[in-house]
Coordinates of C-alpha atoms in Angstrom, one line a residue:
Chain A
X27 CA -25.2 80.9 -66.7
X28 CA -27.8 79.0 -68.5
X29 CA -27.3 79.4 -72.2
X30 CA -30.6 80.7 -73.7
X31 CA -31.0 79.7 -77.3
X32 CA -32.9 82.9 -78.1
X33 CA -29.9 85.0 -77.2
X34 CA -27.4 82.6 -78.9
X35 CA -29.3 82.9 -82.1
X36 CA -29.8 86.7 -81.7
X37 CA -26.1 87.4 -81.2
X38 CA -24.8 85.0 -83.9
X39 CA -27.4 86.1 -86.5
X40 CA -27.0 89.8 -86.1
X41 CA -23.2 89.3 -86.0
X42 CA -23.3 87.7 -89.4
X43 CA -25.7 90.3 -90.7
X44 CA -23.5 93.2 -89.4
X45 CA -20.4 91.5 -90.8
X46 CA -22.0 91.0 -94.2
X47 CA -23.0 94.7 -94.4
X48 CA -19.5 95.7 -93.4
X49 CA -18.0 93.5 -96.1
X50 CA -20.4 94.9 -98.8
X51 CA -19.7 98.5 -97.8
X52 CA -15.9 97.9 -97.7
X53 CA -16.2 96.4 -101.2
X54 CA -18.1 99.5 -102.4
X55 CA -15.5 101.8 -100.9
X56 CA -12.7 99.9 -102.6
X57 CA -14.5 100.0 -106.0
X58 CA -15.1 103.7 -105.6
X59 CA -11.4 104.2 -105.4
X60 CA -11.0 101.8 -108.3
X61 CA -9.2 99.2 -106.3
X62 CA -11.8 96.6 -107.0
X63 CA -14.1 96.2 -110.0
X64 CA -17.4 98.0 -109.9
X65 CA -20.4 95.8 -108.9
X66 CA -24.0 95.8 -110.1
X67 CA -26.1 97.9 -107.8
X68 CA -29.2 95.7 -107.8
X69 CA -27.7 92.3 -108.0
X70 CA -24.9 92.8 -105.7
X71 CA -25.4 95.7 -103.2
X72 CA -29.2 95.6 -103.0
X73 CA -29.5 91.8 -102.8
X74 CA -26.6 91.6 -100.4
X75 CA -28.1 94.2 -98.1
X76 CA -31.4 92.3 -98.3
X77 CA -29.7 89.1 -97.1
X78 CA -28.1 91.1 -94.3
X79 CA -31.5 92.5 -93.4
X80 CA -32.9 89.0 -93.3
X81 CA -30.3 87.8 -90.9
X82 CA -30.8 90.9 -88.7
X83 CA -34.6 90.4 -88.8
X84 CA -34.2 86.7 -87.8
X85 CA -32.0 87.8 -84.9
X86 CA -34.6 90.3 -83.8
X87 CA -37.4 87.8 -84.0
X88 CA -35.2 85.3 -82.0
X89 CA -34.6 87.9 -79.3
X90 CA -38.4 88.1 -78.6
X91 CA -38.3 84.5 -77.5
X92 CA -36.0 85.6 -74.6
X93 CA -38.7 87.8 -73.2
X94 CA -41.3 86.6 -70.8
X95 CA -43.7 89.3 -71.9
X96 CA -42.8 90.0 -75.6
X97 CA -45.9 92.2 -76.1
X98 CA -44.3 94.7 -73.8
X99 CA -41.0 94.8 -75.7
X100 CA -41.5 98.4 -76.9
X101 CA -41.0 99.5 -73.3
X102 CA -37.4 98.3 -73.4
X103 CA -36.2 101.4 -75.3
X104 CA -37.0 103.6 -72.2
X105 CA -33.8 103.4 -70.2
X106 CA -31.1 104.1 -72.7
X107 CA -29.4 106.4 -70.3
X108 CA -28.4 103.6 -67.9
X109 CA -29.0 100.3 -69.6
X110 CA -26.8 98.8 -72.3
X111 CA -29.7 96.4 -73.2
X112 CA -32.0 99.4 -73.8
X113 CA -29.3 101.0 -76.0
X114 CA -29.0 97.8 -78.0
X115 CA -32.8 97.7 -78.4
X116 CA -32.5 101.2 -80.0
X117 CA -29.3 100.5 -82.0
X118 CA -30.5 97.3 -83.7
X119 CA -33.6 98.7 -85.4
X120 CA -31.7 101.9 -86.2
X121 CA -29.0 99.8 -87.9
X122 CA -31.6 97.7 -89.7
X123 CA -33.3 100.9 -91.0
X124 CA -30.0 102.3 -92.2
X125 CA -29.1 99.0 -94.0
X126 CA -32.6 99.1 -95.6
X127 CA -32.1 102.7 -96.8
X128 CA -28.7 101.8 -98.1
X129 CA -30.1 98.8 -100.0
X130 CA -33.0 100.8 -101.3
X131 CA -30.7 103.5 -102.7
X132 CA -28.9 100.8 -104.6
X133 CA -32.1 99.1 -105.7
X134 CA -33.8 102.2 -106.9
X135 CA -30.6 103.7 -108.3
X136 CA -31.5 106.9 -106.5
X137 CA -27.9 107.7 -106.0
X138 CA -26.9 111.3 -106.9
X139 CA -23.2 112.1 -106.9
X140 CA -22.5 114.5 -104.0
X141 CA -18.9 115.4 -104.5
X142 CA -16.4 114.6 -107.2
X143 CA -12.9 114.3 -106.0
X144 CA -9.7 114.4 -108.1
X145 CA -9.1 111.6 -110.7
X146 CA -12.9 111.3 -111.2
X147 CA -13.6 109.6 -107.9
X148 CA -17.3 110.2 -107.2
X149 CA -18.7 110.2 -103.7
X150 CA -22.4 109.4 -104.1
X151 CA -25.3 109.3 -101.7
X152 CA -25.0 105.5 -101.0
X153 CA -21.4 106.0 -99.9
X154 CA -22.5 108.6 -97.4
X155 CA -25.4 106.6 -96.1
X156 CA -23.2 103.5 -95.9
X157 CA -20.7 105.5 -93.8
X158 CA -23.4 106.3 -91.3
X159 CA -24.6 102.7 -91.4
X160 CA -21.1 101.5 -90.7
X161 CA -21.0 103.8 -87.6
X162 CA -24.3 102.3 -86.5
X163 CA -22.9 98.8 -87.1
X164 CA -19.9 99.3 -84.8
X165 CA -22.2 101.0 -82.3
X166 CA -24.4 97.9 -82.3
X167 CA -21.4 95.6 -81.8
X168 CA -20.3 97.8 -78.9
X169 CA -23.7 97.8 -77.3
X170 CA -24.2 94.0 -77.8
X171 CA -20.8 93.3 -76.2
X172 CA -21.3 95.8 -73.3
X173 CA -24.6 94.1 -72.3
X174 CA -22.4 91.3 -71.1
X175 CA -19.1 93.1 -70.3
X176 CA -20.8 95.7 -68.0
X177 CA -21.9 93.1 -65.4
X178 CA -18.9 93.2 -63.1
X179 CA -20.3 90.3 -61.1
X180 CA -20.0 88.0 -64.1
X181 CA -16.2 88.2 -64.1
X182 CA -15.8 85.9 -67.2
X183 CA -17.6 88.6 -69.2
X184 CA -16.4 91.7 -67.5
X185 CA -13.5 92.4 -69.9
X186 CA -13.1 94.5 -73.1
X187 CA -12.3 91.1 -74.8
X188 CA -16.1 90.4 -74.7
X189 CA -16.9 93.3 -77.0
X190 CA -13.9 92.7 -79.2
X191 CA -14.8 89.0 -79.6
X192 CA -18.4 89.9 -80.6
X193 CA -17.1 92.3 -83.2
X194 CA -14.4 90.1 -84.7
X195 CA -16.5 86.9 -84.7
X196 CA -19.4 88.7 -86.3
X197 CA -17.1 90.3 -88.8
X198 CA -15.5 86.9 -89.7
X199 CA -18.8 85.2 -90.1
X200 CA -20.2 88.1 -92.2
X201 CA -17.1 88.3 -94.4
X202 CA -17.2 84.6 -95.1
X203 CA -20.8 85.0 -96.1
X204 CA -19.9 87.9 -98.3
X205 CA -17.2 85.6 -100.0
X206 CA -19.9 83.0 -100.7
X207 CA -22.3 85.7 -102.0
X208 CA -19.6 87.3 -104.2
X209 CA -18.7 83.9 -105.6
X210 CA -22.3 83.6 -106.8
X211 CA -23.3 87.2 -107.5
X212 CA -20.2 89.4 -107.7
X213 CA -17.4 89.8 -110.1
X214 CA -13.8 89.8 -109.0
X215 CA -14.5 90.3 -105.3
X216 CA -14.0 86.8 -104.1
X217 CA -10.3 87.0 -103.3
X218 CA -10.7 90.3 -101.5
X219 CA -13.5 89.0 -99.2
X220 CA -11.8 85.7 -98.7
X221 CA -8.6 87.4 -97.7
X222 CA -10.4 89.6 -95.1
X223 CA -12.3 86.5 -93.9
X224 CA -9.0 84.8 -93.2
X225 CA -7.6 87.8 -91.4
X226 CA -10.7 88.3 -89.3
X227 CA -10.9 84.6 -88.4
X228 CA -7.3 84.6 -87.3
X229 CA -7.8 87.8 -85.3
X230 CA -10.9 86.4 -83.7
X231 CA -9.0 83.2 -82.9
X232 CA -6.4 85.3 -81.1
X233 CA -8.8 87.3 -79.1
X234 CA -11.2 84.4 -78.3
X235 CA -8.2 82.4 -77.1
X236 CA -7.0 85.3 -75.1
X237 CA -10.4 85.5 -73.3
X238 CA -10.3 81.7 -72.7
X239 CA -6.8 82.0 -71.2
X240 CA -7.9 85.0 -69.1
X241 CA -10.9 83.1 -67.8
X242 CA -8.8 80.0 -67.1
X243 CA -6.7 81.9 -64.6
X244 CA -9.5 84.0 -63.2
X245 CA -9.9 84.3 -59.4
X246 CA -13.4 84.9 -58.3
X247 CA -13.9 87.8 -55.9
X248 CA -16.8 86.2 -54.0
X249 CA -16.4 83.1 -51.9
X250 CA -18.8 81.1 -49.8
X251 CA -17.3 83.0 -46.8
X252 CA -18.2 86.5 -48.2
X253 CA -21.5 85.1 -49.5
X254 CA -22.8 84.2 -46.0
X255 CA -20.3 86.2 -44.0
X256 CA -18.9 83.4 -41.9
X257 CA -15.2 83.1 -41.8
X258 CA -14.3 79.4 -41.8
X259 CA -12.3 77.2 -44.1
X260 CA -14.8 74.5 -44.0
X261 CA -18.5 75.3 -44.8
X262 CA -20.8 72.7 -46.2
X263 CA -24.3 73.4 -47.5
X264 CA -27.0 71.2 -46.0
X265 CA -30.2 72.7 -47.5
X266 CA -30.8 75.1 -50.4
X267 CA -34.2 76.3 -49.3
X268 CA -36.2 74.4 -51.9
X269 CA -36.8 70.7 -52.6
X270 CA -36.8 70.5 -56.3
X271 CA -34.9 73.6 -57.4
X272 CA -36.0 77.1 -58.2
X273 CA -35.3 79.9 -60.6
X274 CA -31.9 80.2 -59.0
X275 CA -31.0 76.6 -59.8
X276 CA -32.2 76.8 -63.4
X277 CA -31.2 80.3 -64.6
X278 CA -27.6 80.4 -63.4
X279 CA -26.3 76.9 -64.2
X280 CA -25.6 75.4 -67.6
X281 CA -26.7 72.0 -66.5
X282 CA -24.2 70.1 -68.8
X283 CA -21.9 67.4 -67.6
X284 CA -18.2 68.4 -67.2
X285 CA -17.3 66.2 -70.2
X286 CA -19.9 67.8 -72.4
X287 CA -18.8 71.3 -71.3
X288 CA -15.1 70.6 -72.0
X289 CA -15.8 68.9 -75.3
X290 CA -17.9 71.9 -76.5
X291 CA -14.9 74.2 -75.8
X292 CA -12.5 72.1 -77.9
X293 CA -15.1 71.5 -80.5
X294 CA -15.8 75.2 -81.1
X295 CA -12.1 76.0 -81.0
X296 CA -11.6 73.6 -83.9
X297 CA -14.8 74.2 -85.8
X298 CA -15.0 78.0 -85.7
X299 CA -11.3 78.7 -86.6
X300 CA -9.1 76.1 -88.3
X301 CA -11.8 74.2 -90.2
X302 CA -13.4 77.3 -92.0
X303 CA -9.9 78.5 -92.7
X304 CA -9.1 75.2 -94.4
X305 CA -12.3 75.2 -96.4
X306 CA -11.7 78.9 -97.4
X307 CA -8.3 78.1 -98.7
X308 CA -9.6 75.1 -100.6
X309 CA -12.3 77.4 -102.0
X310 CA -9.7 80.0 -103.0
X311 CA -7.8 77.2 -104.8
X312 CA -10.8 76.0 -106.7
X313 CA -12.9 79.2 -106.8
X314 CA -15.9 77.1 -105.9
X315 CA -18.9 78.9 -104.5
X316 CA -20.2 75.7 -102.8
X317 CA -17.0 75.5 -100.7
X318 CA -17.5 79.2 -99.5
X319 CA -21.1 78.5 -98.6
X320 CA -19.9 75.4 -96.7
X321 CA -17.3 77.5 -94.9
X322 CA -20.0 80.0 -93.8
X323 CA -22.4 77.2 -92.7
X324 CA -19.7 75.3 -90.7
X325 CA -18.6 78.5 -89.0
X326 CA -22.1 79.7 -88.3
X327 CA -23.2 76.4 -86.7
X328 CA -20.0 76.3 -84.7
X329 CA -20.5 79.9 -83.5
X330 CA -23.7 78.6 -81.8
X331 CA -21.4 76.2 -79.8
X332 CA -19.0 79.1 -79.2
X333 CA -21.9 81.3 -77.9
X334 CA -23.2 78.3 -75.8
X335 CA -19.8 78.1 -74.2
X336 CA -19.7 81.8 -73.6
X337 CA -22.8 81.7 -71.5
X338 CA -22.0 78.4 -69.8
X339 CA -18.6 79.6 -68.7
X340 CA -19.9 82.6 -66.8
X341 CA -20.0 81.6 -63.2
X342 CA -22.5 83.8 -61.3
X343 CA -21.7 84.6 -57.7
X344 CA -25.2 83.6 -56.6
X345 CA -24.2 80.0 -57.4
X346 CA -22.3 80.1 -54.1
X347 CA -25.7 79.8 -52.4
X348 CA -26.5 76.7 -54.4
X349 CA -23.5 74.5 -53.7
X350 CA -25.0 71.2 -54.7
X351 CA -26.5 71.9 -58.1
Chain B
X13 CA -32.7 109.6 -46.1
X14 CA -34.7 106.7 -44.9
X15 CA -33.5 103.2 -45.8
X16 CA -35.8 100.5 -44.6
X17 CA -34.2 97.1 -44.2
X18 CA -34.2 93.8 -42.3
X19 CA -31.5 92.8 -39.8
X20 CA -31.3 89.0 -39.4
X21 CA -29.8 87.5 -36.3
X22 CA -28.0 84.3 -37.4
X23 CA -27.4 83.6 -33.7
X24 CA -31.1 83.3 -33.0
X25 CA -32.5 81.9 -36.3
X26 CA -33.6 78.3 -35.8
X27 CA -34.3 77.5 -39.4
X28 CA -38.1 76.9 -39.0
X29 CA -39.1 78.5 -42.3
X30 CA -42.0 80.4 -40.7
X31 CA -40.7 83.5 -42.4
X32 CA -40.8 81.7 -45.8
X33 CA -44.3 80.5 -45.5
X34 CA -45.8 83.7 -44.0
X35 CA -44.0 85.7 -46.7
X36 CA -45.5 83.5 -49.4
X37 CA -49.0 83.6 -47.8
X38 CA -49.0 87.4 -47.6
X39 CA -47.4 88.2 -50.9
X40 CA -49.2 85.7 -53.1
X41 CA -52.2 88.0 -52.8
X42 CA -50.0 91.1 -53.2
X43 CA -50.4 93.8 -55.8
X44 CA -47.6 92.3 -58.1
X45 CA -49.7 89.2 -58.7
X46 CA -49.7 85.8 -57.2
X47 CA -46.5 83.7 -56.6
X48 CA -47.0 80.7 -58.8
X49 CA -46.2 77.1 -57.9
X50 CA -45.5 74.3 -60.3
X51 CA -46.3 70.7 -59.3
X52 CA -47.1 71.7 -55.7
X53 CA -48.5 68.3 -54.8
X54 CA -46.5 66.0 -57.0
X55 CA -43.0 65.1 -57.8
X56 CA -40.4 68.0 -58.1
X57 CA -42.5 70.8 -56.6
X58 CA -41.1 74.3 -57.4
X59 CA -42.3 77.8 -57.3
X60 CA -41.7 81.5 -56.7
X61 CA -40.5 82.7 -53.3
X62 CA -39.3 86.0 -52.1
X63 CA -37.5 84.5 -49.1
X64 CA -35.7 81.2 -48.6
X65 CA -33.9 79.7 -45.6
X66 CA -30.8 77.7 -46.4
X67 CA -28.7 75.7 -44.0
X68 CA -24.9 75.5 -43.7
X69 CA -22.7 73.4 -41.5
X70 CA -19.6 75.2 -40.4
X71 CA -16.5 73.3 -39.2
X72 CA -15.3 69.7 -39.1
X73 CA -17.3 66.9 -37.4
X74 CA -17.7 66.7 -34.4
X75 CA -16.9 70.4 -33.9
X76 CA -19.6 71.7 -36.2
X77 CA -22.1 74.5 -36.0
X78 CA -25.3 74.6 -37.9
X79 CA -26.1 78.0 -39.4
X80 CA -29.6 78.7 -40.8
X81 CA -29.4 81.4 -43.3
X82 CA -32.5 83.3 -44.5
X83 CA -31.9 85.0 -47.8
X84 CA -34.1 87.6 -49.5
X85 CA -33.6 90.8 -51.4
X86 CA -31.1 93.0 -49.5
X87 CA -32.5 96.3 -50.8
X88 CA -29.0 97.5 -51.7
X89 CA -28.3 101.2 -51.3
X90 CA -26.5 101.0 -54.7
X91 CA -28.6 98.3 -56.4
X92 CA -26.9 96.8 -59.5
X93 CA -30.3 95.5 -60.7
X94 CA -31.8 98.9 -61.2
X95 CA -29.7 100.7 -63.8
X96 CA -29.5 97.6 -66.1
X97 CA -33.3 97.3 -66.4
X98 CA -34.2 98.4 -70.0
X99 CA -37.8 99.4 -69.2
X100 CA -37.4 101.2 -65.8
X101 CA -39.6 98.5 -64.3
X102 CA -36.9 97.9 -61.6
X103 CA -36.6 100.9 -59.4
X104 CA -35.5 102.0 -55.9
X105 CA -37.9 104.2 -54.0
X106 CA -36.5 107.6 -53.0
X107 CA -38.7 107.8 -49.9
X108 CA -37.8 104.6 -48.1
X109 CA -35.1 102.9 -50.2
X110 CA -37.2 99.8 -51.0
X111 CA -36.2 98.2 -54.4
X112 CA -39.3 97.2 -56.3
X113 CA -40.4 95.8 -59.7
X114 CA -43.3 97.4 -61.5
X115 CA -45.2 94.3 -62.6
X116 CA -46.9 96.3 -65.4
X117 CA -43.7 97.4 -67.0
X118 CA -41.5 94.3 -66.6
X119 CA -40.8 92.4 -69.8
X120 CA -39.3 89.4 -68.2
X121 CA -35.9 89.7 -69.9
X122 CA -34.0 88.3 -66.8
X123 CA -31.3 91.0 -67.2
X124 CA -31.7 92.3 -63.6
X125 CA -31.4 88.8 -62.2
X126 CA -28.0 88.5 -64.0
X127 CA -26.8 91.8 -62.4
X128 CA -27.8 90.8 -58.8
X129 CA -24.9 88.9 -57.2
X130 CA -27.2 87.5 -54.5
X131 CA -29.7 85.8 -56.7
X132 CA -32.5 87.6 -54.9
X133 CA -34.8 87.9 -57.9
X134 CA -36.9 85.1 -59.4
X135 CA -38.8 85.1 -62.7
X136 CA -42.3 83.9 -62.0
X137 CA -42.7 80.8 -64.2
X138 CA -46.3 81.5 -65.0
X139 CA -46.6 85.2 -65.1
X140 CA -43.2 85.6 -66.8
X141 CA -42.3 88.8 -64.8
X142 CA -39.5 89.3 -62.3
X143 CA -40.5 88.9 -58.6
X144 CA -38.7 90.0 -55.5
X145 CA -39.1 90.9 -51.9
X146 CA -41.1 94.1 -51.5
X147 CA -40.4 94.4 -47.8
X148 CA -44.2 94.0 -47.6
X149 CA -44.6 97.6 -48.9
X150 CA -48.4 96.9 -49.0
X151 CA -48.5 96.2 -45.3
X152 CA -45.9 98.5 -43.5
X153 CA -47.9 101.6 -44.4
X154 CA -51.4 100.2 -44.0
X155 CA -53.1 102.3 -41.5
X156 CA -56.0 99.9 -41.2
X157 CA -53.6 97.6 -39.4
X158 CA -52.7 98.1 -35.7
X159 CA -49.4 99.9 -35.5
X160 CA -47.5 96.9 -34.2
X161 CA -48.5 94.8 -37.2
X162 CA -47.2 97.3 -39.7
X163 CA -44.1 95.2 -40.3
X164 CA -43.1 92.7 -43.0
X165 CA -44.9 89.4 -42.7
X166 CA -41.6 87.5 -42.1
X167 CA -40.7 89.7 -39.1
X168 CA -44.1 89.1 -37.5
X169 CA -43.9 85.4 -38.1
X170 CA -40.4 84.8 -36.6
X171 CA -40.9 82.8 -33.4
X172 CA -37.4 83.7 -32.1
X173 CA -37.4 87.4 -33.1
X174 CA -34.4 86.8 -35.3
X175 CA -35.7 89.3 -37.8
X176 CA -35.7 93.0 -37.0
X177 CA -37.2 95.7 -39.3
X178 CA -36.4 99.4 -39.4
X179 CA -34.5 102.3 -40.8
X180 CA -30.8 101.5 -41.0
X181 CA -30.0 105.1 -41.8
X182 CA -31.5 106.3 -38.5
X183 CA -28.6 105.9 -35.9
X184 CA -31.1 105.6 -33.1
X185 CA -33.4 102.9 -34.6
X186 CA -33.6 99.4 -33.2
X187 CA -31.9 98.0 -36.3
X188 CA -29.0 100.5 -36.1
X189 CA -28.4 99.6 -32.5
X190 CA -28.4 95.9 -33.3
X191 CA -25.9 96.4 -36.1
X192 CA -23.6 98.5 -33.9
X193 CA -23.9 96.4 -30.8
X194 CA -23.7 92.9 -32.3
X195 CA -21.3 93.5 -35.2
X196 CA -23.9 93.5 -38.0
X197 CA -22.4 92.8 -41.5
X198 CA -23.3 92.9 -45.1
X199 CA -23.2 90.1 -47.7
X200 CA -20.6 90.2 -50.5
X201 CA -19.2 93.7 -49.7
X202 CA -16.7 93.2 -52.5
X203 CA -19.3 94.3 -55.2
X204 CA -19.9 97.7 -53.7
X205 CA -23.7 97.2 -53.7
X206 CA -24.0 98.4 -50.1
X207 CA -26.8 96.0 -49.0
X208 CA -29.3 97.6 -46.6
X209 CA -30.1 94.3 -45.0
X210 CA -27.6 93.3 -42.4
X211 CA -26.8 90.0 -40.7
X212 CA -25.8 89.6 -37.1
X213 CA -23.1 87.0 -36.6
X214 CA -23.1 83.8 -34.5
X215 CA -21.9 84.7 -31.0
X216 CA -20.0 82.5 -28.6
X217 CA -22.3 81.1 -26.0
X218 CA -19.6 79.9 -23.5
X219 CA -17.5 82.0 -21.1
X220 CA -14.3 81.1 -19.3
X221 CA -14.4 81.2 -15.5
X222 CA -11.2 80.6 -13.5
X223 CA -11.3 79.0 -10.2
X224 CA -10.3 82.0 -8.2
X225 CA -13.3 83.8 -9.7
X226 CA -15.6 81.3 -8.0
X227 CA -14.5 82.1 -4.5
X228 CA -13.7 85.5 -3.2
X229 CA -10.1 85.9 -2.1
X230 CA -10.5 89.0 -0.1
X231 CA -12.8 89.8 2.8
X232 CA -15.0 92.7 1.9
X233 CA -16.3 92.8 5.5
X234 CA -12.8 93.5 7.0
X235 CA -13.6 97.1 7.8
X236 CA -16.6 96.0 9.9
X237 CA -14.2 93.8 11.8
X238 CA -16.2 90.7 11.0
X239 CA -14.7 87.4 10.9
X240 CA -12.9 86.3 7.7
X241 CA -14.1 83.6 5.4
X242 CA -13.4 80.2 6.7
X243 CA -11.6 77.6 4.5
X244 CA -13.7 76.0 2.0
X245 CA -13.4 72.6 3.7
X246 CA -14.3 74.0 7.1
X247 CA -17.9 73.2 8.3
X248 CA -20.1 76.2 7.6
X249 CA -21.7 77.5 10.8
X250 CA -24.2 80.2 10.9
X251 CA -23.4 83.0 13.4
X252 CA -19.7 82.0 13.6
X253 CA -18.9 83.2 10.1
X254 CA -19.9 86.4 8.3
X255 CA -20.5 84.4 5.1

């Protein structure tokens, strides 16, 4: 498939935004149970959720560039019963709204205690809203992944690993961002976030490699024989029905040379996983915020390569009708 | 339930592209808007088409066979492009099974074109909406046209009658007969899309005749006590032989 930059930015930006929210909320949960030091509502949670919202907003804006008719985008919420894309269109603003409410509760301090558990553990409103937001966050990861995983014709995508990768890569990217944010604005949260960043990056490395291995040994169901219905071992295309290409030759092919395609795969495998891990561990040693910021930036930019490869690798069966592109 | 479709005879198609040009001519003034062309008169011309003819060469030289292969929307009975559409712009008509795009609702997200394994949909480069074969829905029901012209433009244009049009769910229709009699098949059956359009395969044009089939071995006039057939190298004389 042709990697569209609008979708590459959409999925990586909202992934980071979702991960950042999950990190902040996990931090809040731990501090409620006195496992981590308490943070400042305004400077940590409100500001953090504002950054997450900015990322989500940037992703949403980027998605509009994918549409031929962005002025009709509102229509895309109509078919949530059948279309995963429609479901995502609903889930993204819903999640953004929930993050905004969660941030606002922290910012305004309008945070009444709802229940007091034993040993003085207080469950306040922000914790409840954050729980609902977390549910919406995972729903959004599921919907985003399913947009790709539900198309059985694109066999490289039609696997649960697609959804798992979106979740883990988004989570890793968001937790590294939370580490950098905590190094600047938090108190005593850096090691917790950095630890989870390392775990999530390693998990994402495992599942992304699994999907690469799976796709390397994939057998495509369609062949030129089933595409035109002629049983013969040797069929050669002589004309594609258009002199200078068409939508079919542009939309479904990545257009990169074999060398570029292969090098991007190895590049992202190194830049998304081992390099940020190295920078993270250096950062943990020196407790330097700049290194954590660098780790996030390196991984984010490399995730663009990872997403490019995700699209480029998908081989659409219609390409059988265009043998010489 | 009616399911209108095309049946395309690959044995007859000569690859003249008349269906392509007549399709474009008719549909560029259709209700879904024109079919745009980019650089039509300069280098690298490209544009929107509902129907394209491709050519394949089957076999190893010199024993090759050229197959011209017209390709358009197959109006699947279980179309994968319809449920994925987020706006409901892509739909399948209950009444006749034609798969259409509502040009007023389409947001141009390309998602339906990803779900179609046949690459039958094209995003119009200028209008930014998805375009596809309508089976000339604005012509086949037009009562101002003479009845024999109420067919898709490609069917009317085909000089070899390689394209048949009708209801594939009616067992007595012309298309159903053609599918049954000539071994009509569907493209990429592995995806379970149940395409309504069918293709008729190439058929062998040679027959084997053995020598004894050229000359009759028995004498059918034996009962009339007429003379038997003379040897093949005997001179043939009228009156003396019954043959």
